[in-house]
Short mmCIF file of C-alpha atoms and ligand atoms in Angstrom, two decimals:
data_model
loop_
_atom_site.label_atom_id
_atom_site.label_comp_id
_atom_site.label_asym_id
_atom_site.label_seq_id
_atom_site.Cartn_x
_atom_site.Cartn_y
_atom_site.Cartn_z
CA MET A 1128 17.20 -3.37 5.18
CA ASP A 1129 15.70 -3.95 1.67
CA LYS A 1130 16.63 -0.83 -0.21
CA ASN A 1131 14.97 -1.83 -3.61
CA PHE A 1132 12.12 0.04 -4.76
CA TYR A 1133 10.09 -0.92 -7.90
CA ILE A 1134 7.28 1.40 -8.96
CA THR A 1135 4.99 1.17 -11.97
CA THR A 1136 2.49 3.36 -13.69
CA PRO A 1137 -0.34 1.86 -15.77
CA ILE A 1138 0.71 1.27 -19.35
CA TYR A 1139 -1.35 3.77 -21.43
CA TYR A 1140 -3.63 2.96 -24.31
CA PRO A 1141 -2.08 4.64 -27.38
CA SER A 1142 -5.67 4.96 -28.78
CA ALA A 1143 -5.41 8.67 -28.49
CA LYS A 1144 -2.88 11.36 -27.47
CA PRO A 1145 -1.98 11.72 -23.84
CA HIS A 1146 -4.00 13.98 -21.56
CA MET A 1147 -3.77 15.26 -18.07
CA GLY A 1148 -5.03 12.06 -16.39
CA HIS A 1149 -2.19 10.20 -17.85
CA ALA A 1150 0.29 12.88 -16.98
CA TYR A 1151 -1.17 12.71 -13.40
CA SER A 1152 -0.28 9.03 -12.86
CA SER A 1153 3.17 9.62 -14.18
CA ILE A 1154 3.92 12.66 -12.24
CA ILE A 1155 2.78 10.99 -8.96
CA ALA A 1156 4.89 7.97 -9.72
CA ASP A 1157 7.85 10.16 -10.56
CA PHE A 1158 7.31 11.87 -7.14
CA PHE A 1159 7.69 8.62 -5.33
CA ALA A 1160 10.63 7.35 -7.47
CA ARG A 1161 12.55 10.57 -6.82
CA PHE A 1162 11.92 10.55 -3.14
CA LYS A 1163 13.06 7.03 -2.87
CA ARG A 1164 16.07 7.64 -4.78
CA ILE A 1165 17.21 10.54 -2.54
CA ASP A 1166 16.61 8.40 0.22
CA GLY A 1167 19.09 5.90 -0.86
CA PHE A 1168 17.15 3.33 -2.66
CA ASN A 1169 17.76 1.49 -5.93
CA VAL A 1170 14.75 2.43 -7.93
CA ILE A 1171 13.05 0.77 -10.91
CA PHE A 1172 10.42 2.82 -12.47
CA LEU A 1173 8.41 1.54 -15.24
CA THR A 1174 5.96 3.04 -17.58
CA GLY A 1175 4.86 2.21 -21.13
CA THR A 1176 2.08 1.60 -23.57
CA ASP A 1177 -0.66 -1.07 -23.82
CA GLU A 1178 -1.06 -1.51 -27.49
CA HIS A 1179 -3.06 -4.61 -28.15
CA GLY A 1180 -6.92 -5.17 -28.39
CA LEU A 1181 -9.81 -4.18 -30.35
CA LYS A 1182 -9.90 -0.61 -29.21
CA ILE A 1183 -6.39 0.02 -30.73
CA GLN A 1184 -7.18 -2.07 -33.82
CA ARG A 1185 -10.29 -0.07 -34.51
CA ALA A 1186 -8.54 3.29 -33.83
CA ALA A 1187 -6.02 2.36 -36.34
CA GLU A 1188 -8.69 1.29 -38.80
CA GLU A 1189 -10.32 4.55 -38.46
CA LYS A 1190 -7.22 6.48 -39.34
CA LYS A 1191 -6.64 3.98 -42.14
CA ILE A 1192 -3.04 3.05 -41.12
CA ASP A 1193 -1.30 -0.12 -40.27
CA THR A 1194 -1.93 -1.03 -36.67
CA LEU A 1195 1.80 -1.24 -35.53
CA GLU A 1196 2.62 1.91 -37.47
CA PHE A 1197 -0.20 3.67 -35.56
CA CYS A 1198 1.09 2.33 -32.28
CA ASP A 1199 4.61 3.37 -33.04
CA LYS A 1200 3.40 6.86 -33.59
CA ILE A 1201 1.26 7.32 -30.59
CA SER A 1202 3.60 5.26 -28.23
CA LYS A 1203 6.20 7.85 -29.06
CA THR A 1204 4.08 10.66 -27.91
CA PHE A 1205 3.88 9.02 -24.69
CA ARG A 1206 7.41 8.46 -24.49
CA ASP A 1207 7.99 12.21 -25.31
CA LEU A 1208 5.43 13.18 -22.63
CA SER A 1209 7.55 11.42 -19.99
CA GLU A 1210 10.47 13.49 -21.11
CA THR A 1211 8.48 16.67 -21.21
CA LEU A 1212 7.20 16.06 -17.69
CA ASN A 1213 10.72 15.24 -16.43
CA ILE A 1214 9.82 11.72 -15.54
CA THR A 1215 12.82 9.67 -14.43
CA ASN A 1216 11.41 6.21 -15.56
CA THR A 1217 14.19 3.69 -15.91
CA ASP A 1218 12.21 1.68 -18.58
CA PHE A 1219 9.57 2.08 -21.06
CA ILE A 1220 7.74 -1.02 -22.06
CA ARG A 1221 5.51 -1.54 -25.10
CA THR A 1222 3.37 -4.65 -25.21
CA THR A 1223 4.18 -5.17 -28.92
CA GLU A 1224 7.83 -5.80 -28.02
CA ASN A 1225 9.23 -9.44 -28.05
CA ARG A 1226 10.40 -9.53 -24.47
CA HIS A 1227 6.82 -8.90 -23.52
CA LYS A 1228 5.22 -11.35 -25.92
CA LEU A 1229 7.55 -14.11 -24.75
CA SER A 1230 6.62 -13.30 -21.20
CA VAL A 1231 2.85 -13.31 -21.63
CA GLN A 1232 2.96 -16.65 -23.62
CA ASN A 1233 4.97 -18.13 -20.91
CA LEU A 1234 2.64 -17.04 -18.21
CA TRP A 1235 -0.09 -18.41 -20.41
CA LYS A 1236 1.59 -21.79 -20.67
CA GLU A 1237 2.18 -21.90 -17.00
CA LEU A 1238 -1.44 -21.35 -16.33
CA LYS A 1239 -2.56 -23.78 -18.99
CA LYS A 1240 -0.29 -26.59 -17.83
CA ASN A 1241 -1.62 -26.35 -14.33
CA ASP A 1242 -5.37 -26.47 -15.54
CA HIS A 1243 -6.05 -22.85 -14.60
CA ILE A 1244 -7.20 -22.16 -18.25
CA TYR A 1245 -9.76 -24.13 -20.24
CA LEU A 1246 -11.65 -23.83 -23.56
CA SER A 1247 -15.37 -22.97 -23.64
CA LYS A 1248 -17.70 -20.44 -25.06
CA TYR A 1249 -18.38 -16.73 -23.95
CA SER A 1250 -21.78 -15.02 -24.22
CA GLY A 1251 -21.99 -11.68 -22.68
CA TRP A 1252 -21.43 -8.00 -22.65
CA TYR A 1253 -18.15 -6.48 -23.50
CA SER A 1254 -17.02 -3.00 -23.59
CA VAL A 1255 -14.26 -2.24 -26.14
CA SER A 1256 -13.55 1.10 -24.68
CA ASP A 1257 -12.78 -0.46 -21.19
CA GLU A 1258 -11.77 -3.79 -22.70
CA ALA A 1259 -13.90 -5.30 -20.00
CA PHE A 1260 -16.66 -7.76 -19.64
CA TYR A 1261 -19.76 -6.81 -17.50
CA ASN A 1262 -22.48 -8.75 -15.88
CA GLU A 1263 -26.10 -8.18 -16.70
CA ASP A 1264 -26.59 -6.30 -13.39
CA GLU A 1265 -23.61 -3.91 -14.27
CA ILE A 1266 -25.35 -2.68 -17.51
CA GLU A 1267 -27.97 -0.04 -18.05
CA GLU A 1268 -29.93 1.10 -21.33
CA VAL A 1269 -29.70 4.72 -22.23
CA ASP A 1270 -31.46 6.00 -25.46
CA GLY A 1271 -31.85 2.44 -26.59
CA LYS A 1272 -28.24 1.72 -26.23
CA LYS A 1273 -26.68 -0.64 -23.61
CA GLN A 1274 -23.77 0.83 -21.45
CA SER A 1275 -21.79 0.09 -18.34
CA ILE A 1276 -23.23 1.57 -15.30
CA SER A 1277 -19.94 2.38 -13.84
CA SER A 1278 -17.92 3.70 -16.87
CA LYS A 1279 -20.78 4.83 -19.07
CA SER A 1280 -18.99 3.24 -22.09
CA GLN A 1281 -21.13 1.26 -24.64
CA VAL A 1282 -21.16 -2.47 -24.44
CA GLU A 1283 -21.68 -4.92 -27.18
CA TRP A 1284 -22.74 -8.51 -27.15
CA MET A 1285 -20.05 -11.12 -27.69
CA ASP A 1286 -20.69 -14.64 -28.47
CA GLU A 1287 -17.67 -16.66 -29.29
CA GLU A 1288 -15.45 -19.68 -28.32
CA SER A 1289 -13.13 -18.61 -25.72
CA TYR A 1290 -10.49 -19.70 -23.16
CA PHE A 1291 -11.49 -19.18 -19.65
CA PHE A 1292 -9.36 -18.59 -16.57
CA ARG A 1293 -10.65 -20.38 -13.47
CA LEU A 1294 -11.14 -17.16 -11.57
CA SER A 1295 -13.99 -18.51 -9.46
CA LYS A 1296 -11.51 -20.83 -7.70
CA TRP A 1297 -9.61 -17.80 -6.28
CA GLU A 1298 -12.53 -16.04 -4.42
CA LYS A 1299 -11.63 -17.39 -0.95
CA PRO A 1300 -7.77 -17.15 -1.42
CA LEU A 1301 -8.05 -13.50 -2.49
CA LEU A 1302 -10.35 -12.66 0.42
CA ASP A 1303 -7.91 -14.35 2.70
CA TYR A 1304 -4.98 -12.47 1.17
CA TYR A 1305 -6.80 -9.14 1.57
CA LYS A 1306 -7.38 -9.83 5.10
CA LYS A 1307 -3.94 -10.94 5.99
CA ASN A 1308 -2.48 -7.93 3.95
CA PRO A 1309 -4.51 -4.95 4.98
CA ASP A 1310 -2.31 -2.64 2.96
CA PHE A 1311 -2.41 -4.54 -0.18
CA ILE A 1312 -5.29 -2.40 -1.60
CA CYS A 1313 -5.21 1.38 -1.13
CA PRO A 1314 -6.57 3.68 -0.16
CA SER A 1315 -8.68 1.65 2.29
CA SER A 1316 -11.79 3.50 1.00
CA ARG A 1317 -11.39 1.50 -2.21
CA LYS A 1318 -10.59 -1.70 -0.60
CA ASN A 1319 -14.22 -2.37 0.40
CA GLU A 1320 -15.50 -1.96 -3.23
CA VAL A 1321 -13.08 -4.65 -4.17
CA ILE A 1322 -13.95 -6.95 -1.25
CA SER A 1323 -17.67 -6.64 -1.90
CA PHE A 1324 -17.12 -7.53 -5.51
CA VAL A 1325 -15.12 -10.66 -4.71
CA LYS A 1326 -17.71 -11.56 -2.03
CA SER A 1327 -20.55 -11.33 -4.50
CA GLY A 1328 -19.04 -14.18 -6.31
CA LEU A 1329 -16.43 -14.44 -9.06
CA LYS A 1330 -17.20 -16.04 -12.36
CA ASP A 1331 -14.53 -17.55 -14.47
CA LEU A 1332 -12.91 -14.99 -16.72
CA SER A 1333 -12.81 -14.96 -20.52
CA VAL A 1334 -9.07 -14.71 -21.38
CA SER A 1335 -9.04 -15.10 -25.24
CA ARG A 1336 -10.72 -13.53 -28.28
CA LYS A 1337 -11.34 -15.03 -31.63
CA SER A 1338 -13.00 -12.32 -33.59
CA PHE A 1339 -10.01 -10.07 -34.13
CA SER A 1340 -6.37 -10.51 -34.57
CA TRP A 1341 -4.49 -7.59 -32.89
CA GLY A 1342 -2.83 -9.10 -29.93
CA ILE A 1343 -0.58 -11.90 -28.71
CA GLN A 1344 -1.68 -15.48 -29.99
CA VAL A 1345 -2.46 -18.13 -27.55
CA PRO A 1346 0.40 -20.68 -27.68
CA ASP A 1347 -0.80 -23.80 -29.59
CA ASN A 1348 -4.03 -22.27 -30.91
CA LYS A 1349 -3.45 -19.50 -33.33
CA ASP A 1350 -7.08 -18.91 -33.82
CA HIS A 1351 -7.21 -17.12 -30.47
CA ILE A 1352 -5.47 -13.99 -29.02
CA ILE A 1353 -4.78 -13.42 -25.31
CA TYR A 1354 -7.29 -11.11 -23.55
CA VAL A 1355 -5.68 -7.76 -23.50
CA TRP A 1356 -5.82 -7.36 -19.76
CA LEU A 1357 -3.90 -10.68 -19.14
CA ASP A 1358 -1.37 -9.27 -21.72
CA ALA A 1359 -1.25 -5.81 -20.24
CA LEU A 1360 -0.86 -6.72 -16.51
CA THR A 1361 1.92 -9.04 -17.39
CA ASN A 1362 4.05 -6.01 -18.47
CA TYR A 1363 5.05 -5.56 -14.78
CA ILE A 1364 7.02 -8.71 -14.80
CA SER A 1365 8.10 -8.75 -18.41
CA ALA A 1366 10.23 -5.52 -17.63
CA LEU A 1367 12.02 -7.67 -15.06
CA ASN A 1368 12.84 -10.30 -17.64
CA TYR A 1369 10.17 -12.92 -16.58
CA PRO A 1370 10.10 -15.79 -17.29
CA ASN A 1371 13.60 -15.96 -16.18
CA THR A 1372 12.79 -15.69 -12.44
CA ASP A 1373 16.48 -16.28 -11.76
CA ASP A 1374 17.42 -13.07 -13.39
CA PRO A 1375 19.01 -10.60 -11.07
CA LEU A 1376 16.55 -7.92 -11.86
CA PHE A 1377 13.61 -10.12 -11.21
CA LYS A 1378 15.04 -11.44 -7.93
CA LYS A 1379 15.87 -7.91 -6.75
CA PHE A 1380 12.74 -6.05 -7.71
CA TRP A 1381 9.86 -8.39 -7.69
CA PRO A 1382 7.47 -8.36 -5.93
CA ALA A 1383 6.77 -4.63 -7.02
CA SER A 1384 6.73 -2.17 -4.21
CA ILE A 1385 3.61 -0.48 -5.56
CA HIS A 1386 1.52 -0.52 -8.61
CA LEU A 1387 0.18 3.08 -9.02
CA ILE A 1388 -3.14 3.18 -11.01
CA GLY A 1389 -6.28 5.09 -11.36
CA LYS A 1390 -9.36 3.93 -9.50
CA ASP A 1391 -11.16 2.80 -12.72
CA ILE A 1392 -8.70 0.07 -13.33
CA LEU A 1393 -8.73 -1.23 -9.72
CA ARG A 1394 -10.61 -4.50 -10.35
CA PHE A 1395 -8.11 -5.64 -12.96
CA HIS A 1396 -5.19 -4.90 -10.69
CA ALA A 1397 -6.63 -6.09 -7.35
CA ILE A 1398 -8.68 -9.00 -8.50
CA TYR A 1399 -7.51 -10.47 -11.89
CA TRP A 1400 -3.75 -9.68 -11.47
CA PRO A 1401 -3.28 -11.38 -8.10
CA ALA A 1402 -5.38 -14.37 -9.16
CA PHE A 1403 -3.24 -14.85 -12.29
CA LEU A 1404 -0.12 -14.56 -10.05
CA LEU A 1405 -1.49 -16.78 -7.28
CA ALA A 1406 -2.33 -19.43 -9.94
CA ALA A 1407 1.27 -19.08 -11.50
CA LYS A 1408 2.82 -19.34 -8.04
CA ILE A 1409 4.38 -15.82 -8.55
CA PRO A 1410 4.44 -13.51 -5.44
CA LEU A 1411 2.04 -10.80 -5.37
CA PRO A 1412 2.96 -7.03 -5.52
CA LYS A 1413 3.17 -5.31 -2.30
CA LYS A 1414 0.68 -2.64 -2.88
CA ILE A 1415 -1.95 -1.65 -5.39
CA TYR A 1416 -2.82 2.16 -5.01
CA GLY A 1417 -5.90 3.34 -6.96
CA HIS A 1418 -5.71 7.18 -7.18
CA GLY A 1419 -8.59 9.48 -8.01
CA TRP A 1420 -9.38 11.29 -11.20
CA ILE A 1421 -8.45 14.64 -12.49
CA LEU A 1422 -11.72 16.28 -13.34
CA LEU A 1423 -12.55 19.08 -15.58
CA GLY A 1424 -15.56 20.50 -13.95
CA GLU A 1425 -17.40 17.39 -12.75
CA GLN A 1426 -16.54 15.01 -15.47
CA LYS A 1427 -13.43 12.77 -15.80
CA MET A 1428 -11.46 13.80 -18.95
CA SER A 1429 -11.83 11.31 -21.72
CA LYS A 1430 -11.54 11.13 -25.43
CA SER A 1431 -15.09 9.99 -25.84
CA LYS A 1432 -16.35 12.99 -23.84
CA GLY A 1433 -14.14 15.34 -25.86
CA ASN A 1434 -13.24 17.23 -22.68
CA ILE A 1435 -9.42 16.68 -22.63
CA LEU A 1436 -6.99 19.17 -20.92
CA ASP A 1437 -3.80 18.87 -22.73
CA PRO A 1438 -0.67 19.07 -20.30
CA ILE A 1439 1.50 20.47 -22.96
CA GLU A 1440 -0.75 23.52 -23.32
CA ILE A 1441 -0.51 24.05 -19.62
CA ILE A 1442 3.11 23.47 -19.59
CA ASN A 1443 3.65 25.98 -22.45
CA GLU A 1444 1.64 28.64 -20.69
CA TYR A 1445 2.83 28.28 -17.03
CA GLY A 1446 5.97 25.90 -17.05
CA LEU A 1447 6.29 22.32 -15.92
CA ASP A 1448 7.09 22.73 -12.32
CA PRO A 1449 4.00 24.81 -11.52
CA LEU A 1450 1.89 21.89 -13.09
CA ARG A 1451 3.65 19.23 -11.17
CA TYR A 1452 3.37 21.25 -7.89
CA TYR A 1453 -0.37 21.68 -8.48
CA LEU A 1454 -1.11 18.03 -9.22
CA ILE A 1455 0.90 16.79 -6.30
CA LYS A 1456 -0.17 19.33 -3.82
CA GLU A 1457 -3.64 20.64 -4.73
CA VAL A 1458 -5.19 17.21 -5.49
CA SER A 1459 -5.91 15.45 -2.20
CA PHE A 1460 -4.07 12.18 -3.09
CA GLY A 1461 -6.51 9.12 -3.33
CA ASN A 1462 -9.47 11.43 -4.17
CA ASP A 1463 -10.65 13.12 -7.36
CA GLY A 1464 -9.40 16.58 -7.90
CA ASN A 1465 -10.35 19.54 -10.08
CA ILE A 1466 -7.89 21.41 -12.20
CA SER A 1467 -8.50 25.06 -13.05
CA LYS A 1468 -6.29 27.69 -14.29
CA ASP A 1469 -7.33 30.00 -11.62
CA LYS A 1470 -6.25 27.68 -8.92
CA LEU A 1471 -2.96 26.97 -10.72
CA GLU A 1472 -2.28 30.72 -10.75
CA ASP A 1473 -3.10 31.11 -7.04
CA CYS A 1474 -0.69 28.29 -6.35
CA ILE A 1475 2.16 29.87 -8.45
CA ASN A 1476 1.72 33.21 -6.72
CA SER A 1477 1.29 32.22 -3.12
CA ASP A 1478 3.20 29.04 -2.55
CA LEU A 1479 5.90 29.16 -5.32
CA ALA A 1480 6.65 32.77 -5.96
CA ASN A 1481 5.72 34.19 -2.43
CA ASN A 1482 6.57 31.69 -0.11
CA PHE A 1483 9.44 29.59 -1.58
CA GLY A 1484 10.97 31.79 -4.29
CA ASN A 1485 10.88 34.95 -2.41
CA LEU A 1486 12.47 33.44 0.68
CA CYS A 1487 15.31 32.03 -1.50
CA GLN A 1488 15.87 35.36 -3.13
CA ARG A 1489 15.76 37.60 -0.27
CA VAL A 1490 17.92 35.51 2.10
CA THR A 1491 20.49 34.88 -0.56
CA ALA A 1492 20.64 38.60 -1.39
CA PHE A 1493 21.09 39.41 2.19
CA ALA A 1494 23.86 36.86 2.73
CA VAL A 1495 25.62 37.97 -0.50
CA LYS A 1496 25.54 41.56 0.93
CA ASN A 1497 26.14 40.98 4.55
CA CYS A 1498 28.20 37.83 4.64
CA ASN A 1499 30.48 38.49 1.79
CA SER A 1500 28.89 35.74 -0.30
CA LYS A 1501 30.19 33.16 2.15
CA ILE A 1502 28.37 30.58 4.28
CA PRO A 1503 29.00 32.10 7.80
CA VAL A 1504 31.66 30.25 9.98
CA GLU A 1505 31.10 31.70 13.36
CA ILE A 1506 27.59 30.78 14.42
CA ASP A 1507 25.97 30.01 17.83
CA PHE A 1508 22.55 28.39 17.57
CA GLN A 1509 19.95 29.65 20.07
CA LYS A 1510 16.63 28.29 21.05
CA ASP A 1511 14.80 29.86 18.30
CA ASP A 1512 17.15 28.58 15.69
CA LEU A 1513 17.20 25.04 17.04
CA GLU A 1514 13.47 24.87 17.31
CA ILE A 1515 12.97 25.40 13.68
CA LEU A 1516 15.86 23.28 12.60
CA ASP A 1517 14.82 20.45 14.83
CA LYS A 1518 11.44 20.08 13.06
CA PHE A 1519 13.28 18.42 10.24
CA LYS A 1520 15.47 16.16 12.30
CA SER A 1521 12.59 15.04 14.54
CA ASN A 1522 10.31 14.34 11.60
CA LEU A 1523 12.74 12.39 9.34
CA ASP A 1524 11.35 8.99 10.09
CA LYS A 1525 7.87 10.23 10.30
CA ILE A 1526 8.17 11.66 6.73
CA ARG A 1527 9.48 8.31 5.54
CA ILE A 1528 6.59 6.42 7.03
CA LYS A 1529 4.15 8.99 5.63
CA ILE A 1530 5.66 8.44 2.17
CA ASP A 1531 5.36 4.60 2.50
CA ASN A 1532 1.72 5.27 3.23
CA GLN A 1533 1.39 7.48 0.31
CA ASP A 1534 0.35 10.40 2.45
CA ILE A 1535 1.55 13.02 -0.07
CA ASN A 1536 -0.66 15.70 1.73
CA PHE A 1537 1.35 15.37 4.92
CA TYR A 1538 4.47 15.84 2.92
CA THR A 1539 3.42 18.88 1.00
CA ASP A 1540 1.69 20.40 4.21
CA PHE A 1541 5.02 19.79 6.05
CA ILE A 1542 6.81 21.84 3.41
CA ILE A 1543 4.43 24.61 3.45
CA ASN A 1544 4.40 24.94 7.05
CA ARG A 1545 8.03 25.13 7.24
CA LEU A 1546 8.16 27.80 4.50
CA PHE A 1547 5.57 30.02 6.40
CA GLU A 1548 7.50 29.47 9.64
CA THR A 1549 10.89 30.25 8.07
CA ASN A 1550 9.68 33.48 6.45
CA LYS A 1551 8.26 34.47 9.81
CA TYR A 1552 11.62 33.51 11.55
CA PHE A 1553 13.58 35.63 9.23
CA ASN A 1554 11.26 38.60 9.53
CA ASP A 1555 11.03 38.41 13.50
CA GLN A 1556 14.71 37.91 13.83
CA GLU A 1557 15.41 40.91 11.88
CA PRO A 1558 19.08 40.11 10.95
CA TRP A 1559 19.37 43.55 9.29
CA LYS A 1560 19.26 45.06 12.74
CA LYS A 1561 22.03 42.89 14.07
CA LYS A 1562 24.93 44.49 12.16
CA ASP A 1563 26.67 45.11 15.59
CA ASN A 1564 26.23 41.49 16.64
CA LEU A 1565 27.75 39.60 13.81
CA ILE A 1566 27.49 36.17 15.43
CA ARG A 1567 23.71 36.53 15.81
CA LEU A 1568 23.44 37.89 12.23
CA ASN A 1569 25.52 34.98 10.92
CA THR A 1570 23.61 32.54 12.86
CA ILE A 1571 20.29 33.68 11.46
CA VAL A 1572 21.50 33.61 7.99
CA TYR A 1573 23.09 30.20 8.43
CA THR A 1574 19.85 28.72 9.95
CA THR A 1575 17.66 30.19 7.15
CA LEU A 1576 20.09 28.98 4.47
CA GLU A 1577 20.17 25.49 6.11
CA ILE A 1578 16.33 25.39 5.97
CA ILE A 1579 16.25 26.53 2.33
CA ARG A 1580 18.61 23.71 1.60
CA LYS A 1581 16.46 21.20 3.43
CA ILE A 1582 13.20 22.58 1.77
CA SER A 1583 14.84 22.41 -1.65
CA TYR A 1584 15.72 18.77 -1.05
CA MET A 1585 12.16 17.97 -0.03
CA LEU A 1586 10.94 19.85 -3.02
CA TYR A 1587 13.07 18.01 -5.49
CA PRO A 1588 10.66 15.05 -5.92
CA ILE A 1589 7.84 17.76 -6.58
CA ILE A 1590 9.41 20.45 -8.62
CA PRO A 1591 12.94 19.13 -9.69
CA GLN A 1592 13.91 21.84 -11.96
CA SER A 1593 13.20 24.65 -9.48
CA SER A 1594 14.68 22.62 -6.53
CA LEU A 1595 17.88 22.33 -8.56
CA LYS A 1596 17.84 25.97 -9.44
CA ALA A 1597 17.63 26.85 -5.67
CA LEU A 1598 20.32 24.58 -4.82
CA LYS A 1599 22.61 26.56 -7.08
CA ILE A 1600 22.78 28.94 -4.12
CA PHE A 1601 25.14 26.27 -2.61
CA ASP A 1602 26.53 24.63 -5.78
CA ILE A 1603 24.73 21.41 -4.74
CA LYS A 1604 24.34 19.11 -7.56
CA GLU A 1605 21.50 16.57 -8.22
CA ASN A 1606 23.67 13.51 -7.31
CA LYS A 1607 24.55 15.12 -4.00
CA ILE A 1608 20.84 15.43 -2.72
CA GLU A 1609 20.39 13.09 0.18
CA PHE A 1610 17.30 13.15 2.15
CA SER A 1611 18.81 11.81 5.33
CA THR A 1612 20.90 15.02 5.49
CA ILE A 1613 17.86 17.24 6.33
CA GLY A 1614 18.41 15.93 9.80
CA ASN A 1615 21.82 17.59 9.80
CA HIS A 1616 21.86 21.16 11.32
CA ASN A 1617 25.41 21.79 10.20
CA TYR A 1618 25.58 20.53 6.63
CA LEU A 1619 26.53 23.72 4.99
CA LYS A 1620 30.28 24.13 5.24
CA GLY A 1621 31.51 27.49 6.66
CA ASN A 1622 33.24 29.76 4.02
CA SER A 1623 31.75 28.00 1.10
CA ASN A 1624 30.33 30.21 -1.66
CA ILE A 1625 26.82 31.66 -1.73
CA ASN A 1626 25.55 32.32 -5.21
CA ASN A 1627 22.84 34.73 -6.17
CA ILE A 1628 20.18 32.92 -8.28
CA ASP A 1629 17.68 34.10 -10.97
CA ILE A 1630 14.10 34.53 -9.97
CA LEU A 1631 12.51 31.00 -9.44
CA PHE A 1632 8.84 31.70 -10.14
CA LYS A 1633 7.34 34.85 -11.91
CA LYS A 1634 4.16 35.99 -10.28
CA ILE A 1635 1.14 35.97 -12.49
CA GLU A 1636 -0.92 39.07 -12.94
CA LYS A 1637 -4.56 38.42 -12.08
N1 MSP B 494 -4.11 0.39 -20.66
C1 MSP B 494 -4.77 0.38 -19.42
C2 MSP B 494 -3.96 0.11 -18.30
C3 MSP B 494 -3.24 -1.15 -18.18
S1 MSP B 494 -2.24 -1.34 -16.88
C4 MSP B 494 -1.57 -2.82 -16.89
C5 MSP B 494 -5.53 1.74 -19.33
N2 MSP B 494 -5.00 2.73 -20.00
S2 MSP B 494 -5.59 4.28 -20.08
O1 MSP B 494 -4.59 4.81 -20.99
O2 MSP B 494 -6.98 4.17 -20.32
O3 MSP B 494 -5.59 4.74 -18.64
C6 MSP B 494 -4.32 4.85 -17.91
C7 MSP B 494 -4.37 5.46 -16.56
O4 MSP B 494 -4.74 6.84 -16.72
C8 MSP B 494 -5.34 4.86 -15.75
O5 MSP B 494 -4.71 4.52 -14.40
C9 MSP B 494 -6.46 5.84 -15.56
O6 MSP B 494 -7.11 5.76 -14.31
C10 MSP B 494 -5.74 7.06 -15.69
N3 MSP B 494 -6.58 8.26 -16.21
C11 MSP B 494 -7.28 8.24 -17.33
N4 MSP B 494 -7.94 9.42 -17.22
C12 MSP B 494 -7.93 9.97 -15.99
C13 MSP B 494 -8.24 11.21 -15.36
N5 MSP B 494 -9.07 11.98 -15.96
N6 MSP B 494 -7.61 11.47 -14.06
C14 MSP B 494 -6.76 10.71 -13.57
N7 MSP B 494 -6.35 9.62 -14.21
C15 MSP B 494 -7.18 8.98 -15.19
O7 MSP B 494 -6.53 1.90 -18.52
#
């Protein structure tokens, strides 16, 4: 079986400092990367910064600093954010790197050589903020200014010589591809948007600009620079050493398992990118997943709206794992979600402190006192114990399938249900009343500890620091976490040590 997994986040524009929307894409990608890793996959996890284009050039001009210097500075804040968010990316690509320039220019040459690109003239609307072209029917006028109906960003008229990619030619092949590969665009609710856009007719796409200079030059014509989206999308193969398609990295990990992106950039990923790849005869990624937005009130956070929620502030106030937990569990994946401190505090108090933290604390303290700080040896599973343990074993494959379908809500609900069940089990079994029946007492403790281990494994992709803290009960280190062992009822070795642990989550006074 193919045990390689390649996941990407969008590469972020370093036109401003990172916000919660960026943190969201990275945290979700990290969740999948970590899960796959503990399930025995070789994982390549790519993130980075998208540094070319007029938007970046203008942002640097505004600050009156050299464009590359500007990019260096902000790209570093994105790199630092990955660390702060405990993201396990294996690579960080910058589009200003040579490996990427080489890759983009090569792709261009490939397309040009086979007549997929031609020189002409572009007249039309362009949004610098989105780095996107819009048709007349996608524009509206508000207060005398033209803007994109979908993104509300301002558009300007562009009239210049430009190279074009023959996108129109790929209308039918794309529609056929979507049909043959129904999971290519996810969630399915967004697929229809893409299909109807393609069906409405694809026009050839302008893929070079002449009026500014911050970008990768078109090979053989230095008056033009390559359109920033053709440049940016190529990052996904640059990181695998394209154009060297014989490179072991490329052979092993391309096509990507999943490009995780926000819904606003679906058109680029589900139409342009596959068309470029089809034209260059490069296999298509297996899946494009367009997640929803994190909203503050009703609005998407963005620099232009000035309503940015800083992930660092939230982390300083509440800690990283609560934020990760909130974004992964509270936002129904695929849809938009709100973030509010009030709901975050509820999450910390009920799910993390009461449900998980308290279970770990209380069972460990009981075992330290009543089982001499050792995993019980003599145990005899009864129906009640097996019933609760079996839920993990019998759902092992289902959980894997749900993860492959990006059903994060199934995953988090499964954990929450098991936590409720286990707390109830421990209360109902009343081990403190079983001091004259040590086998029973031992079995209840063993069962509960086994479940704490299993749940901590499942929580590892969501709240890695806290999961590892909980696993200190058993001295289990990160490299020992294996998802498949949650199906094992007897993983914990009798007589090994049980360690008391510090409080996992402090409750918040409200
Ligand atoms: N540079 C392009 C992507 C190129 S990928 C080849 C870009 N960059 S971005 O910095 O503007 O956005 C990066 C990602 O952050 C996008 O997937 C976008 O959807 C996501 N988010 C930006 N704001 C967001 C929210 N408020 N909520 C969730 N994600 C949103 O687009």
